[in-house]
């Protein structure tokens, strides 16, 4: 399962892990902020991130 880590605009780090059946993103914010999570299909959802608390997103295969 490939793994990658990078910084994202807005003060967070993201660790990505993916496999044939889906992916997992762990957001590691350095500040408290509300973001809007969007997919390529147009789905959007607000997510409240709290500084120092990891937030896990599980994404199915598409």
PDB file of C-alpha atoms in Angstrom:
ATOM      1  CA  UNK A   1       0.000   0.000   0.000  1.00  0.00           C
ATOM      2  CA  UNK A   2       1.704   3.273  -1.102  1.00  0.00           C
ATOM      3  CA  UNK A   3       2.096   6.025   1.463  1.00  0.00           C
ATOM      4  CA  UNK A   4       2.753   9.727   1.060  1.00  0.00           C
ATOM      5  CA  UNK A   5       2.809  12.779   3.289  1.00  0.00           C
ATOM      6  CA  UNK A   6       2.671  16.459   2.403  1.00  0.00           C
ATOM      7  CA  UNK A   7       1.691  19.862   3.723  1.00  0.00           C
ATOM      8  CA  UNK A   8      -1.518  21.494   2.537  1.00  0.00           C
ATOM      9  CA  UNK A   9      -2.435  25.159   2.386  1.00  0.00           C
ATOM     10  CA  UNK A  10      -4.202  26.283   5.528  1.00  0.00           C
ATOM     11  CA  UNK A  11      -1.875  24.853   8.139  1.00  0.00           C
ATOM     12  CA  UNK A  12      -2.123  21.069   8.036  1.00  0.00           C
ATOM     13  CA  UNK A  13      -0.193  17.987   7.042  1.00  0.00           C
ATOM     14  CA  UNK A  14      -1.889  15.118   5.249  1.00  0.00           C
ATOM     15  CA  UNK A  15      -0.814  11.463   5.207  1.00  0.00           C
ATOM     16  CA  UNK A  16      -2.278   9.457   2.316  1.00  0.00           C
ATOM     17  CA  UNK A  17      -2.470   5.680   2.114  1.00  0.00           C
ATOM     18  CA  UNK A  18      -4.119   3.888  -0.766  1.00  0.00           C
ATOM     19  CA  UNK A  19      -4.922   0.388  -1.939  1.00  0.00           C
ATOM     20  CA  UNK A  20      -7.045  -1.151  -4.722  1.00  0.00           C
ATOM     21  CA  UNK A  21     -10.195  -0.945  -2.562  1.00  0.00           C
ATOM     22  CA  UNK A  22      -9.851   2.722  -1.538  1.00  0.00           C
ATOM     23  CA  UNK A  23      -7.756   5.300   0.239  1.00  0.00           C
ATOM     24  CA  UNK A  24      -7.303   6.866   3.655  1.00  0.00           C
ATOM     25  CA  UNK A  25      -6.304  10.457   4.366  1.00  0.00           C
ATOM     26  CA  UNK A  26      -5.205  11.553   7.832  1.00  0.00           C
ATOM     27  CA  UNK A  27      -5.385  15.334   8.226  1.00  0.00           C
ATOM     28  CA  UNK A  28      -3.094  16.730  10.945  1.00  0.00           C
ATOM     29  CA  UNK A  29      -4.025  20.392  11.441  1.00  0.00           C
ATOM     30  CA  UNK A  30      -1.747  22.899  13.148  1.00  0.00           C
ATOM     31  CA  UNK A  31      -4.609  25.350  13.718  1.00  0.00           C
ATOM     32  CA  UNK A  32      -8.351  25.164  14.298  1.00  0.00           C
ATOM     33  CA  UNK A  33     -10.269  25.849  11.100  1.00  0.00           C
ATOM     34  CA  UNK A  34     -13.347  24.787   9.095  1.00  0.00           C
ATOM     35  CA  UNK A  35     -12.608  23.550   5.578  1.00  0.00           C
ATOM     36  CA  UNK A  36     -14.799  22.361   2.734  1.00  0.00           C
ATOM     37  CA  UNK A  37     -13.971  18.858   1.505  1.00  0.00           C
ATOM     38  CA  UNK A  38     -14.834  18.414  -2.183  1.00  0.00           C
ATOM     39  CA  UNK A  39     -14.680  15.427  -4.488  1.00  0.00           C
ATOM     40  CA  UNK A  40     -14.294  15.399  -8.267  1.00  0.00           C
ATOM     41  CA  UNK A  41     -17.964  14.342  -8.555  1.00  0.00           C
ATOM     42  CA  UNK A  42     -19.076  17.614  -6.962  1.00  0.00           C
ATOM     43  CA  UNK A  43     -19.833  16.321  -3.457  1.00  0.00           C
ATOM     44  CA  UNK A  44     -18.893  18.886  -0.786  1.00  0.00           C
ATOM     45  CA  UNK A  45     -18.969  18.719   3.001  1.00  0.00           C
ATOM     46  CA  UNK A  46     -17.651  21.095   5.689  1.00  0.00           C
ATOM     47  CA  UNK A  47     -15.122  19.576   8.102  1.00  0.00           C
ATOM     48  CA  UNK A  48     -14.120  21.167  11.395  1.00  0.00           C
ATOM     49  CA  UNK A  49     -10.427  20.609  12.091  1.00  0.00           C
ATOM     50  CA  UNK A  50      -9.005  21.184  15.575  1.00  0.00           C
ATOM     51  CA  UNK A  51      -5.316  21.978  16.029  1.00  0.00           C
ATOM     52  CA  UNK A  52      -3.428  18.909  17.254  1.00  0.00           C
ATOM     53  CA  UNK A  53      -6.295  16.448  16.603  1.00  0.00           C
ATOM     54  CA  UNK A  54      -5.985  14.036  13.668  1.00  0.00           C
ATOM     55  CA  UNK A  55      -9.016  13.721  11.374  1.00  0.00           C
ATOM     56  CA  UNK A  56      -9.338  10.520   9.305  1.00  0.00           C
ATOM     57  CA  UNK A  57     -11.152  10.343   5.962  1.00  0.00           C
ATOM     58  CA  UNK A  58     -11.802   6.930   4.406  1.00  0.00           C
ATOM     59  CA  UNK A  59     -12.444   6.984   0.680  1.00  0.00           C
ATOM     60  CA  UNK A  60     -13.867   4.038  -1.235  1.00  0.00           C
ATOM     61  CA  UNK A  61     -12.752   2.967  -4.682  1.00  0.00           C
ATOM     62  CA  UNK A  62     -14.392   4.747  -7.592  1.00  0.00           C
TER      63      UNK A  62
END
